[in-house]
PDB file of C-alpha atoms in Angstrom:
ATOM      1  CA  MET U   1      -3.652  22.037 -90.919  1.00  0.00           C
ATOM      2  CA  SER U   2      -4.039  18.955 -92.925  1.00  0.00           C
ATOM      3  CA  ASP U   3      -4.087  16.602 -89.967  1.00  0.00           C
ATOM      4  CA  ARG U   4      -6.486  16.731 -87.040  1.00  0.00           C
ATOM      5  CA  PRO U   5      -4.634  17.788 -83.947  1.00  0.00           C
ATOM      6  CA  THR U   6      -7.075  15.980 -81.538  1.00  0.00           C
ATOM      7  CA  SER U   7      -9.480  13.036 -81.790  1.00  0.00           C
ATOM      8  CA  THR U   8     -12.775  14.193 -83.216  1.00  0.00           C
ATOM      9  CA  LEU U   9     -16.361  13.138 -83.995  1.00  0.00           C
ATOM     10  CA  ILE U  10     -17.735  14.322 -87.326  1.00  0.00           C
ATOM     11  CA  LEU U  11     -21.452  14.342 -87.833  1.00  0.00           C
ATOM     12  CA  LEU U  12     -22.396  14.792 -91.483  1.00  0.00           C
ATOM     13  CA  ASN U  13     -25.696  16.530 -92.475  1.00  0.00           C
ATOM     14  CA  LEU U  14     -27.043  16.526 -88.904  1.00  0.00           C
ATOM     15  CA  PRO U  15     -30.211  18.799 -89.073  1.00  0.00           C
ATOM     16  CA  PRO U  16     -30.475  21.834 -86.674  1.00  0.00           C
ATOM     17  CA  SER U  17     -32.746  21.478 -83.649  1.00  0.00           C
ATOM     18  CA  ILE U  18     -31.990  17.773 -83.036  1.00  0.00           C
ATOM     19  CA  LEU U  19     -31.612  16.731 -79.473  1.00  0.00           C
ATOM     20  CA  CYS U  20     -28.035  15.361 -79.166  1.00  0.00           C
ATOM     21  CA  GLY U  21     -25.997  14.098 -76.233  1.00  0.00           C
ATOM     22  CA  ILE U  22     -22.605  12.923 -75.677  1.00  0.00           C
ATOM     23  CA  ASN U  23     -21.829  10.932 -72.376  1.00  0.00           C
ATOM     24  CA  LEU U  24     -23.370  13.237 -69.651  1.00  0.00           C
ATOM     25  CA  LEU U  25     -24.092  16.293 -71.637  1.00  0.00           C
ATOM     26  CA  THR U  26     -27.281  17.018 -73.753  1.00  0.00           C
ATOM     27  CA  PHE U  27     -27.871  19.936 -76.099  1.00  0.00           C
ATOM     28  CA  THR U  28     -29.775  20.936 -79.222  1.00  0.00           C
ATOM     29  CA  THR U  29     -27.821  21.232 -82.389  1.00  0.00           C
ATOM     30  CA  THR U  30     -27.428  24.344 -84.558  1.00  0.00           C
ATOM     31  CA  PRO U  31     -26.779  24.659 -88.320  1.00  0.00           C
ATOM     32  CA  THR U  32     -23.054  25.268 -87.651  1.00  0.00           C
ATOM     33  CA  PHE U  33     -22.549  22.246 -85.594  1.00  0.00           C
ATOM     34  CA  PHE U  34     -20.552  19.513 -87.333  1.00  0.00           C
ATOM     35  CA  GLY U  35     -19.204  17.541 -84.349  1.00  0.00           C
ATOM     36  CA  ILE U  36     -16.986  17.421 -81.295  1.00  0.00           C
ATOM     37  CA  LYS U  37     -13.260  17.968 -80.909  1.00  0.00           C
ATOM     38  CA  ASN U  38     -10.712  17.115 -78.207  1.00  0.00           C
ATOM     39  CA  LEU U  39     -12.236  13.808 -77.355  1.00  0.00           C
ATOM     40  CA  PRO U  40     -10.368  12.188 -74.427  1.00  0.00           C
ATOM     41  CA  ALA U  41      -9.449   8.499 -74.514  1.00  0.00           C
ATOM     42  CA  GLY U  42     -11.965   5.940 -73.484  1.00  0.00           C
ATOM     43  CA  PHE U  43     -15.543   4.855 -74.290  1.00  0.00           C
ATOM     44  CA  HIS U  44     -18.106   7.504 -75.309  1.00  0.00           C
ATOM     45  CA  PHE U  45     -21.875   7.350 -75.990  1.00  0.00           C
ATOM     46  CA  LEU U  46     -23.528   9.761 -78.519  1.00  0.00           C
ATOM     47  CA  PHE U  47     -27.264   9.721 -79.016  1.00  0.00           C
ATOM     48  CA  THR U  48     -29.752  11.724 -81.118  1.00  0.00           C
ATOM     49  CA  SER U  49     -33.513  12.269 -80.991  1.00  0.00           C
ATOM     50  CA  PRO U  50     -35.482  14.119 -83.647  1.00  0.00           C
ATOM     51  CA  SER U  51     -37.402  15.949 -80.959  1.00  0.00           C
ATOM     52  CA  ALA U  52     -36.790  16.797 -77.280  1.00  0.00           C
ATOM     53  CA  SER U  53     -40.440  15.961 -76.645  1.00  0.00           C
ATOM     54  CA  LEU U  54     -40.235  12.402 -77.704  1.00  0.00           C
ATOM     55  CA  SER U  55     -38.912   9.556 -75.609  1.00  0.00           C
ATOM     56  CA  LEU U  56     -37.163   8.042 -78.653  1.00  0.00           C
ATOM     57  CA  ARG U  57     -33.228   7.891 -78.593  1.00  0.00           C
ATOM     58  CA  ASP U  58     -30.905   6.384 -80.998  1.00  0.00           C
ATOM     59  CA  GLY U  59     -27.158   6.254 -80.067  1.00  0.00           C
ATOM     60  CA  PHE U  60     -23.955   4.568 -80.608  1.00  0.00           C
ATOM     61  CA  TRP U  61     -20.804   3.726 -78.526  1.00  0.00           C
ATOM     62  CA  PHE U  62     -17.391   4.468 -79.900  1.00  0.00           C
ATOM     63  CA  HIS U  63     -13.849   4.157 -78.394  1.00  0.00           C
ATOM     64  CA  VAL U  64     -10.872   6.559 -78.568  1.00  0.00           C
ATOM     65  CA  PRO U  65      -7.631   4.638 -77.849  1.00  0.00           C
ATOM     66  CA  THR U  66      -5.505   5.540 -74.878  1.00  0.00           C
ATOM     67  CA  THR U  67      -2.345   5.716 -76.965  1.00  0.00           C
ATOM     68  CA  PRO U  68      -3.350   6.413 -80.560  1.00  0.00           C
ATOM     69  CA  THR U  69      -0.574   6.672 -83.198  1.00  0.00           C
ATOM     70  CA  SER U  70      -2.640   9.637 -84.684  1.00  0.00           C
ATOM     71  CA  PRO U  71      -5.788  11.279 -83.563  1.00  0.00           C
ATOM     72  CA  THR U  72      -8.962   9.228 -84.034  1.00  0.00           C
ATOM     73  CA  THR U  73     -11.733  10.520 -86.250  1.00  0.00           C
ATOM     74  CA  VAL U  74     -15.191   8.919 -86.001  1.00  0.00           C
ATOM     75  CA  TYR U  75     -17.606   9.803 -88.928  1.00  0.00           C
ATOM     76  CA  ARG U  76     -21.348   9.373 -88.844  1.00  0.00           C
ATOM     77  CA  LYS U  77     -23.997  10.816 -91.189  1.00  0.00           C
ATOM     78  CA  TRP U  78     -27.627  11.773 -90.707  1.00  0.00           C
ATOM     79  CA  SER U  79     -30.185   9.320 -92.325  1.00  0.00           C
ATOM     80  CA  PRO U  80     -33.265  11.437 -92.999  1.00  0.00           C
ATOM     81  CA  GLU U  81     -35.228   8.231 -93.765  1.00  0.00           C
ATOM     82  CA  ASP U  82     -34.402   6.624 -90.371  1.00  0.00           C
ATOM     83  CA  GLU U  83     -33.986   9.841 -88.413  1.00  0.00           C
ATOM     84  CA  ARG U  84     -30.623   8.591 -86.985  1.00  0.00           C
ATOM     85  CA  LEU U  85     -26.860   8.650 -87.444  1.00  0.00           C
ATOM     86  CA  ILE U  86     -25.438   5.825 -89.415  1.00  0.00           C
ATOM     87  CA  PRO U  87     -21.780   4.624 -90.033  1.00  0.00           C
ATOM     88  CA  CYS U  88     -20.122   6.779 -92.788  1.00  0.00           C
ATOM     89  CA  PRO U  89     -17.046   5.789 -94.756  1.00  0.00           C
ATOM     90  CA  GLU U  90     -13.909   7.880 -94.191  1.00  0.00           C
ATOM     91  CA  SER U  91     -13.849   8.888 -97.796  1.00  0.00           C
ATOM     92  CA  GLU U  92     -17.295  10.324 -97.611  1.00  0.00           C
ATOM     93  CA  GLY U  93     -16.367  12.224 -94.394  1.00  0.00           C
ATOM     94  CA  GLN U  94     -13.166  13.509 -95.921  1.00  0.00           C
ATOM     95  CA  ALA U  95     -15.216  14.871 -99.009  1.00  0.00           C
ATOM     96  CA  PHE U  96     -17.662  16.450 -96.557  1.00  0.00           C
ATOM     97  CA  ILE U  97     -14.761  18.280 -94.727  1.00  0.00           C
ATOM     98  CA  LYS U  98     -13.230  19.397 -98.022  1.00  0.00           C
ATOM     99  CA  ALA U  99     -16.580  20.811 -99.190  1.00  0.00           C
ATOM    100  CA  LYS U 100     -16.963  22.623 -95.940  1.00  0.00           C
ATOM    101  CA  GLY U 101     -13.671  24.517 -96.416  1.00  0.00           C
ATOM    102  CA  GLY U 102     -11.083  21.883 -95.279  1.00  0.00           C
ATOM    103  CA  TRP U 103      -9.867  20.596 -91.832  1.00  0.00           C
ATOM    104  CA  LYS U 104      -8.699  23.954 -90.570  1.00  0.00           C
ATOM    105  CA  GLU U 105     -12.001  25.697 -91.172  1.00  0.00           C
ATOM    106  CA  VAL U 106     -14.160  22.873 -89.806  1.00  0.00           C
ATOM    107  CA  TYR U 107     -11.868  22.252 -86.746  1.00  0.00           C
ATOM    108  CA  GLU U 108     -11.757  25.940 -85.796  1.00  0.00           C
ATOM    109  CA  LYS U 109     -15.299  26.998 -86.482  1.00  0.00           C
ATOM    110  CA  ARG U 110     -17.573  23.951 -86.723  1.00  0.00           C
ATOM    111  CA  LEU U 111     -16.483  21.506 -84.020  1.00  0.00           C
ATOM    112  CA  THR U 112     -17.355  22.174 -80.381  1.00  0.00           C
ATOM    113  CA  PRO U 113     -14.812  21.234 -77.672  1.00  0.00           C
ATOM    114  CA  TYR U 114     -15.632  18.121 -75.692  1.00  0.00           C
ATOM    115  CA  ARG U 115     -17.018  18.897 -72.193  1.00  0.00           C
ATOM    116  CA  GLN U 116     -19.349  17.343 -69.743  1.00  0.00           C
ATOM    117  CA  SER U 117     -21.157  20.325 -68.253  1.00  0.00           C
ATOM    118  CA  ALA U 118     -22.847  23.359 -69.846  1.00  0.00           C
ATOM    119  CA  GLY U 119     -21.235  25.845 -67.536  1.00  0.00           C
ATOM    120  CA  VAL U 120     -17.684  26.523 -66.718  1.00  0.00           C
ATOM    121  CA  ALA U 121     -16.548  26.931 -63.106  1.00  0.00           C
ATOM    122  CA  SER U 122     -14.700  30.056 -62.301  1.00  0.00           C
ATOM    123  CA  ASN U 123     -13.118  28.878 -59.116  1.00  0.00           C
ATOM    124  CA  GLU U 124      -9.260  28.940 -58.957  1.00  0.00           C
ATOM    125  CA  THR U 125      -8.989  25.750 -56.824  1.00  0.00           C
ATOM    126  CA  ASP U 126      -8.323  22.394 -58.447  1.00  0.00           C
ATOM    127  CA  SER U 127     -10.619  20.201 -56.227  1.00  0.00           C
ATOM    128  CA  PRO U 128     -13.330  18.259 -57.975  1.00  0.00           C
ATOM    129  CA  ALA U 129     -16.012  19.537 -55.490  1.00  0.00           C
ATOM    130  CA  ALA U 130     -15.090  23.206 -56.446  1.00  0.00           C
ATOM    131  CA  ASN U 131     -15.037  22.472 -60.195  1.00  0.00           C
ATOM    132  CA  PRO U 132     -18.198  20.787 -61.583  1.00  0.00           C
ATOM    133  CA  GLN U 133     -16.600  20.079 -64.847  1.00  0.00           C
ATOM    134  CA  ASP U 134     -13.833  17.968 -63.236  1.00  0.00           C
ATOM    135  CA  ASP U 135     -16.608  16.185 -61.142  1.00  0.00           C
ATOM    136  CA  ARG U 136     -18.498  15.231 -64.205  1.00  0.00           C
ATOM    137  CA  GLU U 137     -15.425  14.027 -66.100  1.00  0.00           C
ATOM    138  CA  GLY U 138     -14.697  11.769 -63.181  1.00  0.00           C
ATOM    139  CA  ALA U 139     -18.264  10.453 -63.160  1.00  0.00           C
ATOM    140  CA  TRP U 140     -18.095   9.486 -66.829  1.00  0.00           C
ATOM    141  CA  GLU U 141     -14.807   7.684 -66.353  1.00  0.00           C
ATOM    142  CA  SER U 142     -16.274   5.893 -63.273  1.00  0.00           C
ATOM    143  CA  ILE U 143     -19.427   4.880 -65.199  1.00  0.00           C
ATOM    144  CA  THR U 144     -17.556   3.437 -68.127  1.00  0.00           C
ATOM    145  CA  SER U 145     -14.531   1.881 -66.454  1.00  0.00           C
ATOM    146  CA  HIS U 146     -15.777  -1.501 -66.829  1.00  0.00           C
ATOM    147  CA  ILE U 147     -17.135  -1.233 -70.445  1.00  0.00           C
ATOM    148  CA  THR U 148     -15.226  -3.363 -72.887  1.00  0.00           C
ATOM    149  CA  PRO U 149     -15.898  -4.390 -76.645  1.00  0.00           C
ATOM    150  CA  THR U 150     -17.043  -7.760 -75.334  1.00  0.00           C
ATOM    151  CA  ILE U 151     -19.726  -6.195 -73.137  1.00  0.00           C
ATOM    152  CA  LEU U 152     -20.947  -3.977 -75.990  1.00  0.00           C
ATOM    153  CA  LEU U 153     -21.026  -6.898 -78.301  1.00  0.00           C
ATOM    154  CA  ARG U 154     -23.231  -8.676 -75.899  1.00  0.00           C
ATOM    155  CA  PHE U 155     -25.816  -5.937 -75.753  1.00  0.00           C
ATOM    156  CA  THR U 156     -25.625  -4.727 -79.352  1.00  0.00           C
ATOM    157  CA  LYS U 157     -25.013  -8.053 -81.088  1.00  0.00           C
ATOM    158  CA  SER U 158     -22.334  -6.373 -83.319  1.00  0.00           C
ATOM    159  CA  ASP U 159     -18.534  -6.109 -82.977  1.00  0.00           C
ATOM    160  CA  GLU U 160     -18.378  -3.200 -85.492  1.00  0.00           C
ATOM    161  CA  ASP U 161     -21.326  -0.910 -84.901  1.00  0.00           C
ATOM    162  CA  TRP U 162     -22.295  -0.613 -81.175  1.00  0.00           C
ATOM    163  CA  THR U 163     -25.697   1.061 -81.890  1.00  0.00           C
ATOM    164  CA  ILE U 164     -28.582   1.181 -79.267  1.00  0.00           C
ATOM    165  CA  SER U 165     -32.191   2.458 -79.766  1.00  0.00           C
ATOM    166  CA  SER U 166     -34.539   3.104 -76.989  1.00  0.00           C
ATOM    167  CA  ALA U 167     -38.194   4.313 -76.648  1.00  0.00           C
ATOM    168  CA  SER U 168     -40.278   4.477 -73.563  1.00  0.00           C
ATOM    169  CA  SER U 169     -43.800   2.972 -73.568  1.00  0.00           C
ATOM    170  CA  GLY U 170     -44.610   4.079 -70.033  1.00  0.00           C
ATOM    171  CA  LEU U 171     -48.134   5.663 -69.834  1.00  0.00           C
ATOM    172  CA  GLN U 172     -46.542   8.712 -67.991  1.00  0.00           C
ATOM    173  CA  ASP U 173     -44.290   9.403 -70.997  1.00  0.00           C
ATOM    174  CA  ARG U 174     -47.023   8.803 -73.571  1.00  0.00           C
ATOM    175  CA  ASP U 175     -49.183  11.340 -71.707  1.00  0.00           C
ATOM    176  CA  GLU U 176     -46.485  13.883 -72.123  1.00  0.00           C
ATOM    177  CA  ILE U 177     -46.228  13.504 -76.014  1.00  0.00           C
ATOM    178  CA  PRO U 178     -48.505  15.889 -77.891  1.00  0.00           C
ATOM    179  CA  GLY U 179     -50.837  14.269 -80.277  1.00  0.00           C
ATOM    180  CA  LEU U 180     -50.782  10.781 -78.650  1.00  0.00           C
ATOM    181  CA  SER U 181     -53.553   9.247 -76.648  1.00  0.00           C
ATOM    182  CA  ARG U 182     -53.614   6.327 -74.255  1.00  0.00           C
ATOM    183  CA  GLU U 183     -54.906   4.059 -76.931  1.00  0.00           C
ATOM    184  CA  GLU U 184     -51.915   4.756 -79.268  1.00  0.00           C
TER     185      GLU U 184
END
C-alpha cells in the first residue's frame, strides 16, 4: 500500500494525553494515535489543548476537496515549545511515516477512522433520528455549509494557515483551573 486509500490527517509527535478534537468529537490522545483516516470532503476543524482542565485551545481549519484527483493528506507536527500543532512539510511527514513502518502500518494500526460520535448505534434503520452518528454528520455539514476560504481568511488573516487560538478569561473558568487565583 504505497498510496493512501482515503484522505488522512497525520499528526507528528503528538504527545499522549493531549485533549484533541475534530469537528464535533473530542477525545484524549494515546501513544499509538498518529491521526485520522477516511476524512469526508468538506471543511474540518481540529484543535488541541495540553490539558482538559485548561480553557486554552489551539486549532486549525483544513479542507478536503469534493473531487480530489488523489486522496488528500494533511500533515501537522507538535511544537513542544508552543504546545500546539504547526504546519509540517510533506517531506517531513513522509519521513515520519517511513520511520514508523510505512503507509500500510500507519494506516492500518495508527490512524483512527473519522467519526462524529463516540458510540456506534446498533439500530438497523437508516433514519438520522435512529442513528446518532448520521445525525452528527449532518449537523457538522450544516454548521460548515457556508464556510469558504474567503471567510477563513477574514478571521485568521491568512490564506494558507487557517489557525485559531482561544482562551477564556471568564472568572467562572478561572475558578475551575487548579493553581490559579482570581488575581491571576
